[in-house]
């Protein structure tokens, strides 16, 4: 029973183009969403987050969009750089008792020079 | 850079042995979380501890697994009588406060291999 789903295991993008990573969730109690980035043999690193009261949050090249009605969020990276190649995890947490984030399975992004 | 420190980075055990994984949270953090990542899967929550207390252990198997976070020293995840299925990467994270809007800071994990 996956409450947070990242349906694309991998994504390949050319350097300079936009990378769009998608995430769907099923639990309507989730009200805070996070993206983590993970390099091989390292732990996940927090990237960006968004509260359910917003529909967009931007930090430099990274923007997260939230569509609550569709229970869908996406991470946009513009422009993509080879150093962005990593596994990206979507996570969701809720104040309704389940404040510990639930993680998706991750999407492996490869940015080609 | 006093980030989350986990040791050992790699641990090899034979079936039936005990595995002890250690985690020192970031300076100033008193909330510790343990996750397990199986190959090709995401991070699965195991247990959440605050100093000397287990707050939520809903993700931890009822048998063979235990965790502690003593007043002094690191948090310990202990697996007794390990089996092949325990082979995974175990990540520890810490945060300064409890709450869904508090990003967790992760260590680099312990890769446990069971022979």
PDB file of C-alpha atoms in Angstrom:
ATOM      1  CA  UNK A   1       0.000   0.000   0.000  1.00  0.00           C
ATOM      2  CA  UNK A   2       2.081   2.867  -1.337  1.00  0.00           C
ATOM      3  CA  UNK A   3       0.823   6.186  -0.098  1.00  0.00           C
ATOM      4  CA  UNK A   4       3.488   8.096  -2.025  1.00  0.00           C
ATOM      5  CA  UNK A   5       4.158   7.001  -5.573  1.00  0.00           C
ATOM      6  CA  UNK A   6       6.874   7.951  -7.984  1.00  0.00           C
ATOM      7  CA  UNK A   7       5.844   6.090 -11.091  1.00  0.00           C
ATOM      8  CA  UNK A   8       8.917   6.864 -13.171  1.00  0.00           C
ATOM      9  CA  UNK A   9      11.922   4.883 -11.920  1.00  0.00           C
ATOM     10  CA  UNK A  10      14.242   6.851 -14.181  1.00  0.00           C
ATOM     11  CA  UNK A  11      14.444  10.002 -16.274  1.00  0.00           C
ATOM     12  CA  UNK A  12      17.054  11.054 -18.812  1.00  0.00           C
ATOM     13  CA  UNK A  13      17.474  14.725 -19.757  1.00  0.00           C
ATOM     14  CA  UNK A  14      19.913  16.784 -21.789  1.00  0.00           C
ATOM     15  CA  UNK A  15      21.991  19.393 -19.999  1.00  0.00           C
ATOM     16  CA  UNK A  16      20.324  22.795 -20.097  1.00  0.00           C
ATOM     17  CA  UNK A  17      16.828  21.387 -20.517  1.00  0.00           C
ATOM     18  CA  UNK A  18      14.086  21.118 -17.924  1.00  0.00           C
ATOM     19  CA  UNK A  19      13.784  18.048 -15.695  1.00  0.00           C
ATOM     20  CA  UNK A  20      10.307  17.283 -14.371  1.00  0.00           C
ATOM     21  CA  UNK A  21       9.942  14.681 -11.655  1.00  0.00           C
ATOM     22  CA  UNK A  22       6.471  13.626 -10.633  1.00  0.00           C
ATOM     23  CA  UNK A  23       4.940  12.316  -7.444  1.00  0.00           C
ATOM     24  CA  UNK A  24       1.416  11.233  -6.513  1.00  0.00           C
ATOM     25  CA  UNK A  25      -0.017  10.624  -3.072  1.00  0.00           C
ATOM     26  CA  UNK A  26      -3.177   9.038  -1.767  1.00  0.00           C
ATOM     27  CA  UNK A  27      -3.486  10.195   1.849  1.00  0.00           C
ATOM     28  CA  UNK A  28      -5.473  13.418   2.086  1.00  0.00           C
ATOM     29  CA  UNK A  29      -4.053  13.978   5.605  1.00  0.00           C
ATOM     30  CA  UNK A  30      -0.662  14.836   4.130  1.00  0.00           C
ATOM     31  CA  UNK A  31      -0.065  18.569   4.360  1.00  0.00           C
ATOM     32  CA  UNK A  32       3.651  18.960   3.906  1.00  0.00           C
ATOM     33  CA  UNK A  33       5.726  17.675   1.031  1.00  0.00           C
ATOM     34  CA  UNK A  34       9.466  17.389   0.617  1.00  0.00           C
ATOM     35  CA  UNK A  35      11.966  16.451  -2.041  1.00  0.00           C
ATOM     36  CA  UNK A  36      15.268  14.831  -1.191  1.00  0.00           C
ATOM     37  CA  UNK A  37      18.232  14.193  -3.452  1.00  0.00           C
ATOM     38  CA  UNK A  38      20.503  11.211  -3.007  1.00  0.00           C
ATOM     39  CA  UNK A  39      23.884  10.435  -4.502  1.00  0.00           C
ATOM     40  CA  UNK A  40      25.222   6.847  -4.460  1.00  0.00           C
ATOM     41  CA  UNK A  41      26.729   5.776  -1.137  1.00  0.00           C
ATOM     42  CA  UNK A  42      25.448   8.932   0.567  1.00  0.00           C
ATOM     43  CA  UNK A  43      22.391   9.753   2.604  1.00  0.00           C
ATOM     44  CA  UNK A  44      19.464  11.763   1.223  1.00  0.00           C
ATOM     45  CA  UNK A  45      19.845  15.534   1.312  1.00  0.00           C
ATOM     46  CA  UNK A  46      16.887  17.832   1.783  1.00  0.00           C
ATOM     47  CA  UNK A  47      16.236  19.872  -1.357  1.00  0.00           C
ATOM     48  CA  UNK A  48      12.969  21.769  -1.183  1.00  0.00           C
ATOM     49  CA  UNK A  49       9.571  21.552   0.469  1.00  0.00           C
ATOM     50  CA  UNK A  50       6.058  22.909   0.144  1.00  0.00           C
ATOM     51  CA  UNK A  51       3.165  23.312   2.513  1.00  0.00           C
ATOM     52  CA  UNK A  52      -0.340  22.418   1.406  1.00  0.00           C
ATOM     53  CA  UNK A  53      -1.411  26.036   1.762  1.00  0.00           C
ATOM     54  CA  UNK A  54       0.762  26.874  -1.235  1.00  0.00           C
ATOM     55  CA  UNK A  55       0.776  25.633  -4.792  1.00  0.00           C
ATOM     56  CA  UNK A  56       4.307  26.632  -5.703  1.00  0.00           C
ATOM     57  CA  UNK A  57       7.649  27.065  -4.006  1.00  0.00           C
ATOM     58  CA  UNK A  58      10.811  28.151  -5.771  1.00  0.00           C
ATOM     59  CA  UNK A  59      14.467  27.979  -4.744  1.00  0.00           C
ATOM     60  CA  UNK A  60      16.951  28.880  -7.438  1.00  0.00           C
ATOM     61  CA  UNK A  61      16.791  26.303 -10.209  1.00  0.00           C
ATOM     62  CA  UNK A  62      14.337  24.137  -8.256  1.00  0.00           C
ATOM     63  CA  UNK A  63      10.573  24.663  -8.177  1.00  0.00           C
ATOM     64  CA  UNK A  64       8.006  22.414  -6.588  1.00  0.00           C
ATOM     65  CA  UNK A  65       4.371  22.545  -7.709  1.00  0.00           C
ATOM     66  CA  UNK A  66       1.497  21.129  -5.704  1.00  0.00           C
ATOM     67  CA  UNK A  67      -1.926  20.237  -7.080  1.00  0.00           C
ATOM     68  CA  UNK A  68      -3.974  19.261  -4.049  1.00  0.00           C
ATOM     69  CA  UNK A  69      -7.120  18.336  -5.920  1.00  0.00           C
ATOM     70  CA  UNK A  70      -5.146  15.873  -8.026  1.00  0.00           C
ATOM     71  CA  UNK A  71      -2.946  14.809  -5.087  1.00  0.00           C
ATOM     72  CA  UNK A  72       0.032  15.420  -7.304  1.00  0.00           C
ATOM     73  CA  UNK A  73       3.289  17.286  -6.970  1.00  0.00           C
ATOM     74  CA  UNK A  74       6.197  17.814  -9.267  1.00  0.00           C
ATOM     75  CA  UNK A  75       9.765  19.032  -9.043  1.00  0.00           C
ATOM     76  CA  UNK A  76      11.106  21.154 -11.891  1.00  0.00           C
ATOM     77  CA  UNK A  77      14.829  21.673 -12.374  1.00  0.00           C
ATOM     78  CA  UNK A  78      15.749  24.411 -14.828  1.00  0.00           C
ATOM     79  CA  UNK A  79      18.292  24.386 -16.342  1.00  0.00           C
ATOM     80  CA  UNK A  80      19.398  20.832 -15.625  1.00  0.00           C
ATOM     81  CA  UNK A  81      23.085  20.244 -14.960  1.00  0.00           C
ATOM     82  CA  UNK A  82      25.134  17.017 -14.977  1.00  0.00           C
ATOM     83  CA  UNK A  83      25.682  17.447 -11.236  1.00  0.00           C
ATOM     84  CA  UNK A  84      21.923  17.070 -10.764  1.00  0.00           C
ATOM     85  CA  UNK A  85      22.223  13.402 -11.710  1.00  0.00           C
ATOM     86  CA  UNK A  86      21.008  11.571  -8.613  1.00  0.00           C
ATOM     87  CA  UNK A  87      18.014   9.749  -7.189  1.00  0.00           C
ATOM     88  CA  UNK A  88      15.209  12.084  -6.140  1.00  0.00           C
ATOM     89  CA  UNK A  89      12.803  11.039  -3.403  1.00  0.00           C
ATOM     90  CA  UNK A  90       9.424  12.601  -2.873  1.00  0.00           C
ATOM     91  CA  UNK A  91       8.150  12.519   0.718  1.00  0.00           C
ATOM     92  CA  UNK A  92       4.899  13.536   2.374  1.00  0.00           C
ATOM     93  CA  UNK A  93       4.038  14.208   5.998  1.00  0.00           C
ATOM     94  CA  UNK A  94       0.911  15.197   7.861  1.00  0.00           C
ATOM     95  CA  UNK A  95      -0.008  16.983  11.033  1.00  0.00           C
ATOM     96  CA  UNK A  96      -2.939  14.658  11.517  1.00  0.00           C
ATOM     97  CA  UNK A  97      -0.867  12.306  13.664  1.00  0.00           C
ATOM     98  CA  UNK A  98       1.534  11.116  11.020  1.00  0.00           C
ATOM     99  CA  UNK A  99       4.215  13.781  11.079  1.00  0.00           C
ATOM    100  CA  UNK A 100       6.938  11.332  10.017  1.00  0.00           C
ATOM    101  CA  UNK A 101       7.468  11.578   6.269  1.00  0.00           C
ATOM    102  CA  UNK A 102       6.450   8.735   3.980  1.00  0.00           C
ATOM    103  CA  UNK A 103       8.864   8.321   1.093  1.00  0.00           C
ATOM    104  CA  UNK A 104       8.333   7.295  -2.505  1.00  0.00           C
ATOM    105  CA  UNK A 105      10.625   4.793  -4.198  1.00  0.00           C
ATOM    106  CA  UNK A 106      12.611   7.466  -5.964  1.00  0.00           C
ATOM    107  CA  UNK A 107      13.326   8.550  -9.519  1.00  0.00           C
ATOM    108  CA  UNK A 108      16.830   8.253 -10.913  1.00  0.00           C
ATOM    109  CA  UNK A 109      17.656  11.381 -12.917  1.00  0.00           C
ATOM    110  CA  UNK A 110      20.487  11.323 -15.444  1.00  0.00           C
ATOM    111  CA  UNK A 111      21.500  14.611 -17.004  1.00  0.00           C
ATOM    112  CA  UNK A 112      23.623  14.143 -20.115  1.00  0.00           C
ATOM    113  CA  UNK A 113      26.279  16.741 -20.994  1.00  0.00           C
TER     114      UNK A 113
ATOM    115  CA  UNK B   1      30.726  19.905   9.542  1.00  0.00           C
ATOM    116  CA  UNK B   2      28.894  18.242  12.433  1.00  0.00           C
ATOM    117  CA  UNK B   3      26.322  16.389  10.384  1.00  0.00           C
ATOM    118  CA  UNK B   4      24.608  13.119  11.243  1.00  0.00           C
ATOM    119  CA  UNK B   5      27.283  10.484  11.773  1.00  0.00           C
ATOM    120  CA  UNK B   6      26.604   6.807  11.284  1.00  0.00           C
ATOM    121  CA  UNK B   7      28.976   3.942  11.895  1.00  0.00           C
ATOM    122  CA  UNK B   8      30.030   1.591  10.717  1.00  0.00           C
ATOM    123  CA  UNK B   9      29.526   2.460   7.044  1.00  0.00           C
ATOM    124  CA  UNK B  10      29.602  -1.201   6.129  1.00  0.00           C
ATOM    125  CA  UNK B  11      28.826  -4.157   8.364  1.00  0.00           C
ATOM    126  CA  UNK B  12      29.026  -7.826   7.470  1.00  0.00           C
ATOM    127  CA  UNK B  13      27.428 -10.423   9.704  1.00  0.00           C
ATOM    128  CA  UNK B  14      26.694 -14.126   9.453  1.00  0.00           C
ATOM    129  CA  UNK B  15      23.199 -15.432   9.952  1.00  0.00           C
ATOM    130  CA  UNK B  16      22.362 -15.652  13.640  1.00  0.00           C
ATOM    131  CA  UNK B  17      24.794 -12.953  14.754  1.00  0.00           C
ATOM    132  CA  UNK B  18      23.900  -9.556  16.180  1.00  0.00           C
ATOM    133  CA  UNK B  19      24.249  -6.265  14.337  1.00  0.00           C
ATOM    134  CA  UNK B  20      24.642  -2.923  16.108  1.00  0.00           C
ATOM    135  CA  UNK B  21      24.283   0.276  14.125  1.00  0.00           C
ATOM    136  CA  UNK B  22      25.176   3.615  15.658  1.00  0.00           C
ATOM    137  CA  UNK B  23      23.951   7.113  14.928  1.00  0.00           C
ATOM    138  CA  UNK B  24      25.083  10.426  16.358  1.00  0.00           C
ATOM    139  CA  UNK B  25      22.596  13.182  15.460  1.00  0.00           C
ATOM    140  CA  UNK B  26      23.498  16.656  14.353  1.00  0.00           C
ATOM    141  CA  UNK B  27      24.609  18.959  17.133  1.00  0.00           C
ATOM    142  CA  UNK B  28      21.574  20.375  18.886  1.00  0.00           C
ATOM    143  CA  UNK B  29      19.196  17.751  17.511  1.00  0.00           C
ATOM    144  CA  UNK B  30      17.353  15.574  19.990  1.00  0.00           C
ATOM    145  CA  UNK B  31      15.030  13.759  17.586  1.00  0.00           C
ATOM    146  CA  UNK B  32      16.336  10.654  15.807  1.00  0.00           C
ATOM    147  CA  UNK B  33      14.683   8.540  13.130  1.00  0.00           C
ATOM    148  CA  UNK B  34      15.776   5.208  11.661  1.00  0.00           C
ATOM    149  CA  UNK B  35      14.895   4.123   8.135  1.00  0.00           C
ATOM    150  CA  UNK B  36      15.630   1.011   6.110  1.00  0.00           C
ATOM    151  CA  UNK B  37      16.113   0.949   2.353  1.00  0.00           C
ATOM    152  CA  UNK B  38      15.874  -2.324   0.506  1.00  0.00           C
ATOM    153  CA  UNK B  39      17.241  -2.531  -3.049  1.00  0.00           C
ATOM    154  CA  UNK B  40      15.068  -0.717  -5.598  1.00  0.00           C
ATOM    155  CA  UNK B  41      12.798   0.600  -2.867  1.00  0.00           C
ATOM    156  CA  UNK B  42      12.282   3.822  -0.995  1.00  0.00           C
ATOM    157  CA  UNK B  43      13.062   4.603   2.596  1.00  0.00           C
ATOM    158  CA  UNK B  44      10.842   2.769   5.045  1.00  0.00           C
ATOM    159  CA  UNK B  45      10.376   4.348   8.463  1.00  0.00           C
ATOM    160  CA  UNK B  46      11.306   2.118  11.366  1.00  0.00           C
ATOM    161  CA  UNK B  47      11.447   4.045  14.628  1.00  0.00           C
ATOM    162  CA  UNK B  48      11.468   7.577  16.021  1.00  0.00           C
ATOM    163  CA  UNK B  49      13.226   8.363  19.285  1.00  0.00           C
ATOM    164  CA  UNK B  50      13.787  11.344  21.454  1.00  0.00           C
ATOM    165  CA  UNK B  51      16.377  11.311  24.207  1.00  0.00           C
ATOM    166  CA  UNK B  52      15.741   8.214  26.359  1.00  0.00           C
ATOM    167  CA  UNK B  53      12.279   7.683  24.852  1.00  0.00           C
ATOM    168  CA  UNK B  54      10.840   5.728  21.955  1.00  0.00           C
ATOM    169  CA  UNK B  55       8.133   7.925  20.476  1.00  0.00           C
ATOM    170  CA  UNK B  56       6.974   5.836  17.533  1.00  0.00           C
ATOM    171  CA  UNK B  57       8.126   2.318  16.661  1.00  0.00           C
ATOM    172  CA  UNK B  58       5.296   1.453  14.318  1.00  0.00           C
ATOM    173  CA  UNK B  59       7.654   0.608  11.452  1.00  0.00           C
ATOM    174  CA  UNK B  60       9.959  -1.662  13.365  1.00  0.00           C
ATOM    175  CA  UNK B  61       9.550  -5.455  13.292  1.00  0.00           C
ATOM    176  CA  UNK B  62       8.272  -6.717  16.631  1.00  0.00           C
ATOM    177  CA  UNK B  63      10.950  -9.360  16.971  1.00  0.00           C
ATOM    178  CA  UNK B  64      14.743  -9.163  16.848  1.00  0.00           C
ATOM    179  CA  UNK B  65      14.845  -5.386  16.352  1.00  0.00           C
ATOM    180  CA  UNK B  66      15.302  -2.813  19.084  1.00  0.00           C
ATOM    181  CA  UNK B  67      16.417   0.803  19.302  1.00  0.00           C
ATOM    182  CA  UNK B  68      17.575   3.131  21.995  1.00  0.00           C
ATOM    183  CA  UNK B  69      18.746   6.719  22.352  1.00  0.00           C
ATOM    184  CA  UNK B  70      20.382   7.057  25.751  1.00  0.00           C
ATOM    185  CA  UNK B  71      20.923  10.298  27.613  1.00  0.00           C
ATOM    186  CA  UNK B  72      24.594  10.130  26.737  1.00  0.00           C
ATOM    187  CA  UNK B  73      25.965   8.692  23.538  1.00  0.00           C
ATOM    188  CA  UNK B  74      24.629   7.749  20.135  1.00  0.00           C
ATOM    189  CA  UNK B  75      21.384   6.124  19.161  1.00  0.00           C
ATOM    190  CA  UNK B  76      21.720   2.379  18.623  1.00  0.00           C
ATOM    191  CA  UNK B  77      19.699   0.164  16.292  1.00  0.00           C
ATOM    192  CA  UNK B  78      20.183  -3.441  17.311  1.00  0.00           C
ATOM    193  CA  UNK B  79      19.262  -6.462  15.238  1.00  0.00           C
ATOM    194  CA  UNK B  80      19.518  -9.825  16.942  1.00  0.00           C
ATOM    195  CA  UNK B  81      19.865 -13.181  15.179  1.00  0.00           C
ATOM    196  CA  UNK B  82      20.187 -11.559  11.768  1.00  0.00           C
ATOM    197  CA  UNK B  83      18.743 -13.245   8.679  1.00  0.00           C
ATOM    198  CA  UNK B  84      19.482 -12.721   4.978  1.00  0.00           C
ATOM    199  CA  UNK B  85      16.405 -10.509   4.624  1.00  0.00           C
ATOM    200  CA  UNK B  86      17.953  -7.973   7.003  1.00  0.00           C
ATOM    201  CA  UNK B  87      20.486  -7.046   4.315  1.00  0.00           C
ATOM    202  CA  UNK B  88      19.762  -3.422   3.491  1.00  0.00           C
ATOM    203  CA  UNK B  89      20.969   0.122   3.903  1.00  0.00           C
ATOM    204  CA  UNK B  90      19.972   1.599   7.252  1.00  0.00           C
ATOM    205  CA  UNK B  91      19.743   5.367   7.452  1.00  0.00           C
ATOM    206  CA  UNK B  92      19.506   7.541  10.482  1.00  0.00           C
ATOM    207  CA  UNK B  93      18.098  11.069  10.390  1.00  0.00           C
ATOM    208  CA  UNK B  94      17.786  13.793  12.982  1.00  0.00           C
ATOM    209  CA  UNK B  95      15.793  16.955  13.434  1.00  0.00           C
ATOM    210  CA  UNK B  96      15.711  19.781  15.934  1.00  0.00           C
ATOM    211  CA  UNK B  97      11.992  19.597  16.518  1.00  0.00           C
ATOM    212  CA  UNK B  98       9.071  17.329  16.006  1.00  0.00           C
ATOM    213  CA  UNK B  99       6.691  18.299  13.287  1.00  0.00           C
ATOM    214  CA  UNK B 100       5.934  17.623   9.680  1.00  0.00           C
ATOM    215  CA  UNK B 101       7.584  20.864   8.569  1.00  0.00           C
ATOM    216  CA  UNK B 102      10.961  20.010  10.032  1.00  0.00           C
ATOM    217  CA  UNK B 103      13.239  18.620   7.318  1.00  0.00           C
ATOM    218  CA  UNK B 104      15.271  15.692   8.498  1.00  0.00           C
ATOM    219  CA  UNK B 105      19.012  15.571   8.072  1.00  0.00           C
ATOM    220  CA  UNK B 106      20.324  12.169   7.087  1.00  0.00           C
ATOM    221  CA  UNK B 107      23.537  10.317   7.713  1.00  0.00           C
ATOM    222  CA  UNK B 108      25.292   8.396   4.967  1.00  0.00           C
ATOM    223  CA  UNK B 109      23.888   5.094   6.155  1.00  0.00           C
ATOM    224  CA  UNK B 110      25.157   1.698   7.235  1.00  0.00           C
ATOM    225  CA  UNK B 111      25.147  -1.001   4.591  1.00  0.00           C
ATOM    226  CA  UNK B 112      24.422  -4.292   6.318  1.00  0.00           C
ATOM    227  CA  UNK B 113      25.255  -7.498   4.505  1.00  0.00           C
ATOM    228  CA  UNK B 114      24.272 -10.883   5.878  1.00  0.00           C
ATOM    229  CA  UNK B 115      26.260 -13.887   4.694  1.00  0.00           C
TER     230      UNK B 115
END
